[in-house]
PDB file of C-alpha atoms in Angstrom:
ATOM      1  CA  UNK C   8      58.056  86.092 248.766  1.00 41.00           C
ATOM      2  CA  UNK C   9      58.660  89.265 250.385  1.00 42.00           C
ATOM      3  CA  UNK C  10      62.084  90.174 251.811  1.00 45.00           C
ATOM      4  CA  UNK C  11      62.905  90.346 255.773  1.00 47.00           C
ATOM      5  CA  UNK C  12      64.059  93.491 256.803  1.00 52.00           C
ATOM      6  CA  UNK C  13      67.508  93.901 257.844  1.00 68.00           C
ATOM      7  CA  UNK C  14      67.818  92.666 262.036  1.00 79.00           C
ATOM      8  CA  UNK C  15      70.589  93.581 263.301  1.00 87.00           C
ATOM      9  CA  UNK C  16      72.426  90.761 264.851  1.00 89.00           C
ATOM     10  CA  UNK C  17      75.601  92.669 265.345  1.00 81.00           C
ATOM     11  CA  UNK C  18      75.463  91.958 268.920  1.00 77.00           C
ATOM     12  CA  UNK C  19      74.894  88.578 268.802  1.00 84.00           C
ATOM     13  CA  UNK C  20      78.453  87.671 268.154  1.00 93.00           C
ATOM     14  CA  UNK C  21      77.341  84.707 265.452  1.00 96.00           C
ATOM     15  CA  UNK C  22      79.742  83.462 262.818  1.00 97.00           C
ATOM     16  CA  UNK C  23      79.304  81.641 259.667  1.00 98.00           C
ATOM     17  CA  UNK C  24      82.167  79.682 258.067  1.00 98.00           C
ATOM     18  CA  UNK C  25      81.868  78.697 253.989  1.00 98.00           C
ATOM     19  CA  UNK C  26      84.235  76.222 252.797  1.00 98.00           C
ATOM     20  CA  UNK C  27      84.783  76.317 249.080  1.00 98.00           C
ATOM     21  CA  UNK C  28      87.246  74.822 246.191  1.00 98.00           C
ATOM     22  CA  UNK C  29      88.515  77.675 244.209  1.00 97.00           C
ATOM     23  CA  UNK C  30      88.334  81.250 244.299  1.00 96.00           C
ATOM     24  CA  UNK C  31      84.893  82.346 242.647  1.00 96.00           C
ATOM     25  CA  UNK C  32      83.021  79.314 244.585  1.00 97.00           C
ATOM     26  CA  UNK C  33      82.033  81.955 247.236  1.00 98.00           C
ATOM     27  CA  UNK C  34      80.453  83.988 244.926  1.00 97.00           C
ATOM     28  CA  UNK C  35      78.498  81.871 242.772  1.00 96.00           C
ATOM     29  CA  UNK C  36      77.328  79.701 245.680  1.00 97.00           C
ATOM     30  CA  UNK C  37      75.701  81.118 248.632  1.00 97.00           C
ATOM     31  CA  UNK C  38      76.788  85.092 247.856  1.00 98.00           C
ATOM     32  CA  UNK C  39      73.433  86.399 248.318  1.00 98.00           C
ATOM     33  CA  UNK C  40      72.711  85.184 251.318  1.00 98.00           C
ATOM     34  CA  UNK C  41      76.022  85.757 252.720  1.00 98.00           C
ATOM     35  CA  UNK C  42      75.560  89.358 251.596  1.00 98.00           C
ATOM     36  CA  UNK C  43      72.505  88.919 253.766  1.00 98.00           C
ATOM     37  CA  UNK C  44      74.043  87.652 257.009  1.00 98.00           C
ATOM     38  CA  UNK C  45      76.858  90.292 256.894  1.00 98.00           C
ATOM     39  CA  UNK C  46      74.381  93.140 256.627  1.00 97.00           C
ATOM     40  CA  UNK C  47      72.800  91.959 259.373  1.00 96.00           C
ATOM     41  CA  UNK C  48      76.419  92.220 261.434  1.00 96.00           C
ATOM     42  CA  UNK C  49      77.085  87.956 261.501  1.00 97.00           C
ATOM     43  CA  UNK C  50      80.764  87.834 261.053  1.00 97.00           C
ATOM     44  CA  UNK C  51      81.382  85.776 258.142  1.00 98.00           C
ATOM     45  CA  UNK C  52      84.311  83.962 257.004  1.00 98.00           C
ATOM     46  CA  UNK C  53      85.414  82.085 253.781  1.00 98.00           C
ATOM     47  CA  UNK C  54      88.011  79.252 253.674  1.00 98.00           C
ATOM     48  CA  UNK C  55      89.136  79.080 249.689  1.00 98.00           C
ATOM     49  CA  UNK C  56      90.834  75.484 249.575  1.00 98.00           C
ATOM     50  CA  UNK C  57      92.969  75.784 246.469  1.00 97.00           C
ATOM     51  CA  UNK C  58      94.356  79.098 244.564  1.00 96.00           C
ATOM     52  CA  UNK C  59      92.541  78.196 241.651  1.00 94.00           C
ATOM     53  CA  UNK C  60      96.072  77.976 239.540  1.00 93.00           C
ATOM     54  CA  UNK C  61      94.505  75.185 236.777  1.00 91.00           C
ATOM     55  CA  UNK C  62      90.793  76.424 236.276  1.00 88.00           C
ATOM     56  CA  UNK C  63      90.010  77.577 232.740  1.00 86.00           C
ATOM     57  CA  UNK C  64      89.778  81.122 231.392  1.00 90.00           C
ATOM     58  CA  UNK C  65      86.167  80.949 230.532  1.00 88.00           C
ATOM     59  CA  UNK C  66      85.822  84.683 229.754  1.00 89.00           C
ATOM     60  CA  UNK C  67      86.686  85.292 226.369  1.00 89.00           C
ATOM     61  CA  UNK C  68      87.851  89.120 227.025  1.00 89.00           C
ATOM     62  CA  UNK C  69      90.510  87.735 229.125  1.00 92.00           C
ATOM     63  CA  UNK C  70      91.897  84.687 227.352  1.00 92.00           C
ATOM     64  CA  UNK C  71      95.437  86.637 226.722  1.00 93.00           C
ATOM     65  CA  UNK C  72      98.669  85.490 227.038  1.00 92.00           C
ATOM     66  CA  UNK C  73      99.681  87.841 229.710  1.00 93.00           C
ATOM     67  CA  UNK C  74      96.412  86.556 231.758  1.00 90.00           C
ATOM     68  CA  UNK C  75      97.360  82.850 231.477  1.00 90.00           C
ATOM     69  CA  UNK C  76     101.150  83.958 232.409  1.00 89.00           C
ATOM     70  CA  UNK C  77     100.226  85.532 235.624  1.00 92.00           C
ATOM     71  CA  UNK C  78      96.965  82.967 236.796  1.00 92.00           C
ATOM     72  CA  UNK C  79      97.707  82.454 239.959  1.00 92.00           C
ATOM     73  CA  UNK C  80      98.178  86.526 240.984  1.00 94.00           C
ATOM     74  CA  UNK C  81      95.373  87.652 239.223  1.00 95.00           C
ATOM     75  CA  UNK C  82      92.791  84.890 240.925  1.00 94.00           C
ATOM     76  CA  UNK C  83      94.315  85.881 243.968  1.00 96.00           C
ATOM     77  CA  UNK C  84      93.618  89.609 243.315  1.00 97.00           C
ATOM     78  CA  UNK C  85      89.964  88.870 241.916  1.00 97.00           C
ATOM     79  CA  UNK C  86      89.168  86.865 245.300  1.00 97.00           C
ATOM     80  CA  UNK C  87      90.639  90.029 247.214  1.00 97.00           C
ATOM     81  CA  UNK C  88      88.293  92.195 245.225  1.00 98.00           C
ATOM     82  CA  UNK C  89      85.235  89.668 245.741  1.00 98.00           C
ATOM     83  CA  UNK C  90      86.049  89.418 249.524  1.00 98.00           C
ATOM     84  CA  UNK C  91      85.895  93.342 249.746  1.00 98.00           C
ATOM     85  CA  UNK C  92      82.535  93.792 247.957  1.00 98.00           C
ATOM     86  CA  UNK C  93      81.236  90.779 250.341  1.00 98.00           C
ATOM     87  CA  UNK C  94      82.358  92.089 253.372  1.00 98.00           C
ATOM     88  CA  UNK C  95      83.651  88.663 254.548  1.00 98.00           C
ATOM     89  CA  UNK C  96      87.084  87.846 256.182  1.00 96.00           C
ATOM     90  CA  UNK C  97      88.670  85.019 253.989  1.00 98.00           C
ATOM     91  CA  UNK C  98      91.692  82.648 254.300  1.00 97.00           C
ATOM     92  CA  UNK C  99      93.536  80.108 251.709  1.00 98.00           C
ATOM     93  CA  UNK C 100      94.001  76.863 252.945  1.00 98.00           C
ATOM     94  CA  UNK C 101      97.518  76.611 250.535  1.00 97.00           C
ATOM     95  CA  UNK C 102      96.878  73.813 248.652  1.00 98.00           C
ATOM     96  CA  UNK C 103      97.262  73.221 244.714  1.00 97.00           C
ATOM     97  CA  UNK C 104      93.994  73.246 242.323  1.00 96.00           C
ATOM     98  CA  UNK C 105      93.578  69.587 240.927  1.00 97.00           C
ATOM     99  CA  UNK C 106      92.468  70.862 237.542  1.00 94.00           C
ATOM    100  CA  UNK C 107      89.372  69.558 235.743  1.00 92.00           C
ATOM    101  CA  UNK C 108      90.639  66.017 234.323  1.00 90.00           C
ATOM    102  CA  UNK C 109      89.708  65.856 230.538  1.00 89.00           C
ATOM    103  CA  UNK C 110      89.668  62.709 227.817  1.00 86.00           C
ATOM    104  CA  UNK C 111      88.729  59.025 228.247  1.00 85.00           C
ATOM    105  CA  UNK C 112      90.227  57.823 229.940  1.00 88.00           C
ATOM    106  CA  UNK C 113      90.994  60.511 232.444  1.00 89.00           C
ATOM    107  CA  UNK C 114      94.528  61.302 232.921  1.00 92.00           C
ATOM    108  CA  UNK C 115      95.468  61.280 236.070  1.00 94.00           C
ATOM    109  CA  UNK C 116      95.949  64.166 238.612  1.00 96.00           C
ATOM    110  CA  UNK C 117      98.781  66.046 238.908  1.00 95.00           C
ATOM    111  CA  UNK C 118     101.234  64.969 241.354  1.00 96.00           C
ATOM    112  CA  UNK C 119     100.696  67.363 244.957  1.00 96.00           C
ATOM    113  CA  UNK C 120      97.154  68.620 243.954  1.00 97.00           C
ATOM    114  CA  UNK C 121      94.816  69.313 246.419  1.00 98.00           C
ATOM    115  CA  UNK C 122      92.544  66.137 245.803  1.00 97.00           C
ATOM    116  CA  UNK C 123      95.512  64.055 246.442  1.00 98.00           C
ATOM    117  CA  UNK C 124      96.948  65.280 249.618  1.00 98.00           C
ATOM    118  CA  UNK C 125      96.768  62.860 252.556  1.00 98.00           C
ATOM    119  CA  UNK C 126      92.780  63.723 253.930  1.00 98.00           C
ATOM    120  CA  UNK C 127      94.750  63.998 257.723  1.00 98.00           C
ATOM    121  CA  UNK C 128      96.745  66.999 256.223  1.00 98.00           C
ATOM    122  CA  UNK C 129      94.071  68.942 254.689  1.00 98.00           C
ATOM    123  CA  UNK C 130      91.731  68.369 257.581  1.00 98.00           C
ATOM    124  CA  UNK C 131      94.199  69.357 260.075  1.00 98.00           C
ATOM    125  CA  UNK C 132      94.717  72.931 258.428  1.00 98.00           C
ATOM    126  CA  UNK C 133      90.412  73.488 258.476  1.00 98.00           C
ATOM    127  CA  UNK C 134      90.471  72.245 261.851  1.00 98.00           C
ATOM    128  CA  UNK C 135      92.843  74.966 262.981  1.00 98.00           C
ATOM    129  CA  UNK C 136      90.857  77.858 261.161  1.00 98.00           C
ATOM    130  CA  UNK C 137      87.779  76.494 262.497  1.00 98.00           C
ATOM    131  CA  UNK C 138      89.119  76.652 266.395  1.00 98.00           C
ATOM    132  CA  UNK C 139      90.428  79.969 265.549  1.00 98.00           C
ATOM    133  CA  UNK C 140      87.211  81.431 263.803  1.00 98.00           C
ATOM    134  CA  UNK C 141      84.944  79.519 266.234  1.00 98.00           C
ATOM    135  CA  UNK C 142      82.159  79.386 263.562  1.00 98.00           C
ATOM    136  CA  UNK C 143      78.728  78.467 264.961  1.00 98.00           C
ATOM    137  CA  UNK C 144      77.480  77.296 261.247  1.00 98.00           C
ATOM    138  CA  UNK C 145      79.558  75.999 258.692  1.00 98.00           C
ATOM    139  CA  UNK C 146      78.804  75.055 254.603  1.00 98.00           C
ATOM    140  CA  UNK C 147      80.137  73.503 252.047  1.00 98.00           C
ATOM    141  CA  UNK C 148      79.079  70.596 249.299  1.00 98.00           C
ATOM    142  CA  UNK C 149      77.554  67.749 248.747  1.00 97.00           C
ATOM    143  CA  UNK C 150      78.916  64.319 248.586  1.00 97.00           C
ATOM    144  CA  UNK C 151      78.865  64.900 244.743  1.00 95.00           C
ATOM    145  CA  UNK C 152      80.591  67.878 245.183  1.00 94.00           C
ATOM    146  CA  UNK C 153      78.024  70.623 243.891  1.00 91.00           C
ATOM    147  CA  UNK C 154      79.331  68.772 240.075  1.00 89.00           C
ATOM    148  CA  UNK C 155      81.937  66.238 240.230  1.00 92.00           C
ATOM    149  CA  UNK C 156      85.031  68.551 239.726  1.00 96.00           C
ATOM    150  CA  UNK C 157      87.644  66.556 242.147  1.00 97.00           C
ATOM    151  CA  UNK C 158      88.436  69.658 244.605  1.00 97.00           C
ATOM    152  CA  UNK C 159      85.271  69.984 245.068  1.00 97.00           C
ATOM    153  CA  UNK C 160      84.551  66.610 246.243  1.00 98.00           C
ATOM    154  CA  UNK C 161      87.677  66.473 248.163  1.00 98.00           C
ATOM    155  CA  UNK C 162      86.409  69.946 249.720  1.00 98.00           C
ATOM    156  CA  UNK C 163      83.174  67.789 250.887  1.00 98.00           C
ATOM    157  CA  UNK C 164      85.418  65.531 252.767  1.00 98.00           C
ATOM    158  CA  UNK C 165      87.637  67.608 254.119  1.00 98.00           C
ATOM    159  CA  UNK C 166      84.728  69.896 255.400  1.00 98.00           C
ATOM    160  CA  UNK C 167      82.814  67.297 256.777  1.00 98.00           C
ATOM    161  CA  UNK C 168      85.890  65.305 258.410  1.00 98.00           C
ATOM    162  CA  UNK C 169      87.311  68.844 260.112  1.00 98.00           C
ATOM    163  CA  UNK C 170      83.331  69.688 261.494  1.00 98.00           C
ATOM    164  CA  UNK C 171      83.870  66.399 263.339  1.00 98.00           C
ATOM    165  CA  UNK C 172      87.240  66.608 264.398  1.00 98.00           C
ATOM    166  CA  UNK C 173      87.605  70.585 265.599  1.00 98.00           C
ATOM    167  CA  UNK C 174      85.581  69.780 268.475  1.00 98.00           C
ATOM    168  CA  UNK C 175      87.347  66.583 269.782  1.00 98.00           C
ATOM    169  CA  UNK C 176      90.487  67.339 271.617  1.00 97.00           C
ATOM    170  CA  UNK C 177      92.043  64.351 271.006  1.00 98.00           C
ATOM    171  CA  UNK C 178      92.176  64.889 267.049  1.00 98.00           C
ATOM    172  CA  UNK C 179      94.824  67.179 265.978  1.00 98.00           C
ATOM    173  CA  UNK C 180      95.763  68.452 269.854  1.00 97.00           C
ATOM    174  CA  UNK C 181      98.227  70.941 268.375  1.00 97.00           C
ATOM    175  CA  UNK C 182      96.102  72.494 266.314  1.00 97.00           C
ATOM    176  CA  UNK C 183      94.276  74.559 268.735  1.00 97.00           C
ATOM    177  CA  UNK C 184      91.842  74.703 271.519  1.00 98.00           C
ATOM    178  CA  UNK C 185      88.748  72.846 270.425  1.00 98.00           C
ATOM    179  CA  UNK C 186      85.425  74.195 268.867  1.00 98.00           C
ATOM    180  CA  UNK C 187      82.259  72.247 267.945  1.00 98.00           C
ATOM    181  CA  UNK C 188      80.294  74.306 265.655  1.00 98.00           C
ATOM    182  CA  UNK C 189      76.979  73.981 265.856  1.00 98.00           C
ATOM    183  CA  UNK C 190      75.570  73.023 262.457  1.00 98.00           C
ATOM    184  CA  UNK C 191      76.891  72.155 259.132  1.00 98.00           C
ATOM    185  CA  UNK C 192      74.980  72.525 255.952  1.00 98.00           C
ATOM    186  CA  UNK C 193      75.400  71.461 252.107  1.00 98.00           C
ATOM    187  CA  UNK C 194      74.757  74.142 249.533  1.00 97.00           C
ATOM    188  CA  UNK C 195      71.767  73.400 246.840  1.00 96.00           C
ATOM    189  CA  UNK C 196      72.600  76.111 244.108  1.00 92.00           C
ATOM    190  CA  UNK C 197      70.595  74.374 241.164  1.00 92.00           C
ATOM    191  CA  UNK C 198      67.821  71.928 241.976  1.00 95.00           C
ATOM    192  CA  UNK C 199      65.187  71.024 239.359  1.00 96.00           C
ATOM    193  CA  UNK C 200      62.632  73.058 240.990  1.00 96.00           C
ATOM    194  CA  UNK C 201      64.626  76.097 240.976  1.00 97.00           C
ATOM    195  CA  UNK C 202      65.825  76.070 237.329  1.00 97.00           C
ATOM    196  CA  UNK C 203      62.201  74.912 236.115  1.00 97.00           C
ATOM    197  CA  UNK C 204      60.619  77.984 237.768  1.00 98.00           C
ATOM    198  CA  UNK C 205      63.286  80.509 236.614  1.00 98.00           C
ATOM    199  CA  UNK C 206      62.894  78.663 232.974  1.00 98.00           C
ATOM    200  CA  UNK C 207      58.919  79.178 232.985  1.00 98.00           C
ATOM    201  CA  UNK C 208      58.829  82.706 234.091  1.00 98.00           C
ATOM    202  CA  UNK C 209      61.272  83.614 231.197  1.00 98.00           C
ATOM    203  CA  UNK C 210      58.664  82.266 228.789  1.00 98.00           C
ATOM    204  CA  UNK C 211      55.935  83.870 230.701  1.00 98.00           C
ATOM    205  CA  UNK C 212      57.734  87.187 229.850  1.00 98.00           C
ATOM    206  CA  UNK C 213      58.424  86.467 226.305  1.00 98.00           C
ATOM    207  CA  UNK C 214      62.164  85.633 226.813  1.00 97.00           C
ATOM    208  CA  UNK C 215      64.133  82.861 225.654  1.00 96.00           C
ATOM    209  CA  UNK C 216      64.877  80.753 228.435  1.00 96.00           C
ATOM    210  CA  UNK C 217      68.721  79.642 228.587  1.00 95.00           C
ATOM    211  CA  UNK C 218      67.690  76.361 230.333  1.00 96.00           C
ATOM    212  CA  UNK C 219      65.446  74.582 227.619  1.00 96.00           C
ATOM    213  CA  UNK C 220      67.962  72.385 226.607  1.00 95.00           C
ATOM    214  CA  UNK C 221      69.245  71.230 230.098  1.00 95.00           C
ATOM    215  CA  UNK C 222      65.578  70.736 231.015  1.00 96.00           C
ATOM    216  CA  UNK C 223      65.023  68.285 228.281  1.00 96.00           C
ATOM    217  CA  UNK C 224      68.185  66.248 229.491  1.00 95.00           C
ATOM    218  CA  UNK C 225      67.650  66.569 232.981  1.00 95.00           C
ATOM    219  CA  UNK C 226      67.379  63.067 234.894  1.00 93.00           C
ATOM    220  CA  UNK C 227      65.391  64.262 237.682  1.00 93.00           C
ATOM    221  CA  UNK C 228      66.018  63.081 240.853  1.00 93.00           C
ATOM    222  CA  UNK C 229      63.380  63.934 243.528  1.00 91.00           C
ATOM    223  CA  UNK C 230      64.651  62.386 246.575  1.00 94.00           C
ATOM    224  CA  UNK C 231      67.654  64.488 245.707  1.00 93.00           C
ATOM    225  CA  UNK C 232      65.888  68.041 245.678  1.00 92.00           C
ATOM    226  CA  UNK C 233      63.746  66.774 248.450  1.00 95.00           C
ATOM    227  CA  UNK C 234      67.280  67.223 250.742  1.00 97.00           C
ATOM    228  CA  UNK C 235      66.680  70.816 251.040  1.00 97.00           C
ATOM    229  CA  UNK C 236      65.857  71.773 254.192  1.00 98.00           C
ATOM    230  CA  UNK C 237      66.650  75.680 254.365  1.00 98.00           C
ATOM    231  CA  UNK C 238      65.658  78.532 252.096  1.00 98.00           C
ATOM    232  CA  UNK C 239      67.352  81.702 252.955  1.00 98.00           C
ATOM    233  CA  UNK C 240      65.591  84.821 251.732  1.00 98.00           C
ATOM    234  CA  UNK C 241      68.275  87.161 249.890  1.00 98.00           C
ATOM    235  CA  UNK C 242      66.694  88.442 246.692  1.00 98.00           C
ATOM    236  CA  UNK C 243      67.843  92.039 248.070  1.00 97.00           C
ATOM    237  CA  UNK C 244      71.280  90.985 247.808  1.00 98.00           C
ATOM    238  CA  UNK C 245      71.422  89.447 244.457  1.00 98.00           C
ATOM    239  CA  UNK C 246      72.752  92.762 243.382  1.00 97.00           C
ATOM    240  CA  UNK C 247      75.944  91.963 245.722  1.00 98.00           C
ATOM    241  CA  UNK C 248      76.315  88.444 244.331  1.00 98.00           C
ATOM    242  CA  UNK C 249      76.306  89.986 240.993  1.00 97.00           C
ATOM    243  CA  UNK C 250      79.017  92.104 241.685  1.00 98.00           C
ATOM    244  CA  UNK C 251      81.093  89.782 243.803  1.00 98.00           C
ATOM    245  CA  UNK C 252      80.446  87.401 240.740  1.00 97.00           C
ATOM    246  CA  UNK C 253      82.168  90.194 238.008  1.00 97.00           C
ATOM    247  CA  UNK C 254      85.318  90.660 240.425  1.00 97.00           C
ATOM    248  CA  UNK C 255      86.138  87.165 239.032  1.00 97.00           C
ATOM    249  CA  UNK C 256      86.810  88.707 235.726  1.00 96.00           C
ATOM    250  CA  UNK C 257      88.719  85.646 234.391  1.00 95.00           C
ATOM    251  CA  UNK C 258      86.132  83.089 235.142  1.00 93.00           C
ATOM    252  CA  UNK C 259      82.671  84.670 234.731  1.00 93.00           C
ATOM    253  CA  UNK C 260      81.511  86.318 231.268  1.00 92.00           C
ATOM    254  CA  UNK C 261      79.350  89.505 231.651  1.00 91.00           C
ATOM    255  CA  UNK C 262      77.158  88.474 229.128  1.00 89.00           C
ATOM    256  CA  UNK C 263      77.357  84.753 229.488  1.00 88.00           C
ATOM    257  CA  UNK C 264      75.151  82.448 231.555  1.00 86.00           C
ATOM    258  CA  UNK C 265      75.350  83.872 235.017  1.00 90.00           C
ATOM    259  CA  UNK C 266      73.464  87.448 233.983  1.00 94.00           C
ATOM    260  CA  UNK C 267      70.781  85.563 231.116  1.00 94.00           C
ATOM    261  CA  UNK C 268      67.863  85.956 233.987  1.00 97.00           C
ATOM    262  CA  UNK C 269      66.824  89.423 234.656  1.00 97.00           C
ATOM    263  CA  UNK C 270      67.193  90.047 238.413  1.00 97.00           C
ATOM    264  CA  UNK C 271      64.063  90.920 239.127  1.00 97.00           C
ATOM    265  CA  UNK C 272      62.408  87.921 237.602  1.00 98.00           C
ATOM    266  CA  UNK C 273      64.991  85.922 239.841  1.00 98.00           C
ATOM    267  CA  UNK C 274      64.245  88.164 242.909  1.00 98.00           C
ATOM    268  CA  UNK C 275      59.942  87.533 241.713  1.00 98.00           C
ATOM    269  CA  UNK C 276      60.470  83.639 241.015  1.00 98.00           C
ATOM    270  CA  UNK C 277      63.502  82.447 243.277  1.00 98.00           C
ATOM    271  CA  UNK C 278      64.241  84.971 246.008  1.00 98.00           C
ATOM    272  CA  UNK C 279      66.172  82.229 248.392  1.00 98.00           C
ATOM    273  CA  UNK C 280      69.384  80.611 248.103  1.00 98.00           C
ATOM    274  CA  UNK C 281      68.698  76.938 249.426  1.00 98.00           C
ATOM    275  CA  UNK C 282      71.022  74.388 251.644  1.00 98.00           C
ATOM    276  CA  UNK C 283      70.249  71.154 253.263  1.00 98.00           C
ATOM    277  CA  UNK C 284      70.862  70.972 257.085  1.00 98.00           C
ATOM    278  CA  UNK C 285      73.365  67.678 257.561  1.00 98.00           C
ATOM    279  CA  UNK C 286      74.521  68.153 261.161  1.00 97.00           C
ATOM    280  CA  UNK C 287      73.012  69.987 263.932  1.00 98.00           C
ATOM    281  CA  UNK C 288      73.765  70.082 268.228  1.00 97.00           C
ATOM    282  CA  UNK C 289      70.671  72.425 268.499  1.00 97.00           C
ATOM    283  CA  UNK C 290      66.926  71.892 267.920  1.00 94.00           C
ATOM    284  CA  UNK C 291      65.137  73.585 265.233  1.00 92.00           C
ATOM    285  CA  UNK C 292      62.141  73.165 263.178  1.00 94.00           C
ATOM    286  CA  UNK C 293      62.164  72.344 259.347  1.00 96.00           C
ATOM    287  CA  UNK C 294      61.789  73.861 256.973  1.00 97.00           C
ATOM    288  CA  UNK C 295      64.233  76.277 257.934  1.00 98.00           C
ATOM    289  CA  UNK C 296      64.447  80.275 256.594  1.00 97.00           C
ATOM    290  CA  UNK C 297      67.419  81.120 258.605  1.00 98.00           C
ATOM    291  CA  UNK C 298      71.378  78.777 259.160  1.00 98.00           C
ATOM    292  CA  UNK C 299      71.242  79.808 262.463  1.00 97.00           C
ATOM    293  CA  UNK C 300      67.568  78.929 263.315  1.00 97.00           C
ATOM    294  CA  UNK C 301      67.628  77.208 266.969  1.00 96.00           C
ATOM    295  CA  UNK C 302      71.281  79.003 267.927  1.00 96.00           C
ATOM    296  CA  UNK C 303      71.314  80.693 270.903  1.00 89.00           C
ATOM    297  CA  UNK C 304      72.208  84.033 271.025  1.00 81.00           C
ATOM    298  CA  UNK C 305      76.099  83.792 272.675  1.00 70.00           C
ATOM    299  CA  UNK C 306      76.799  85.654 276.110  1.00 61.00           C
ATOM    300  CA  UNK C 307      78.531  88.707 275.309  1.00 57.00           C
TER     301      UNK C 307
END
């Protein structure tokens, strides 16, 4: 799919907010489309719900005592580097990572973690940021969280609640002047169609696919993949995405799965990032290729 030339929308006053659970999520989900919109002059703001304090160190080179002893500060520094690479604004919602519960039965979540904070409390914090930034478009995770991490599911719940509450003057009246975003999207990062297309492309180049075992075990849900409404062309920005990913050195192994598919194969095979339009106050024709489709240019 050919990539569009960069459109200068810097005078349009358009604003995009991504709501994510942890530092690194902004780089692993939608980062290339973020970079495209930044290049076009759109103001992009990432909200990070937690500090990622309970995340695993997934890069063996960073699995050292001094890293674990300073994991909170290190993850903040990683986020700052990724933020600068992407060219975005970023705010912390200020909650504590819930961690990934392991075991059978799974242990209870730790007291005070993000997933256990009353929904009204976390929703109000996000409403405050929405009313200050005044985004036209908000993105977040689907009702499954993208994957079933308690913070990702809670991020979905908070984002949807805040999207609806931000424009209601009766909700959180002390949280700023009401502002109603025009569109709400869910990320759809790894559909079966995308995974299979990249798998087949690797085999066609006589390369080993990292997805063979995953596809064998995949329980397909065609109705779920059919929920994708919007494919944003952004292959030209996969390099920016990769640099932002690498900034999260505790989470991203440069020799790992994220980089198993050559970038050129990714660009030729699946040069979009995919979303589901969930709520909209404007008319736009589906399928879309732009998160801002149907949104009129704001008055200066």
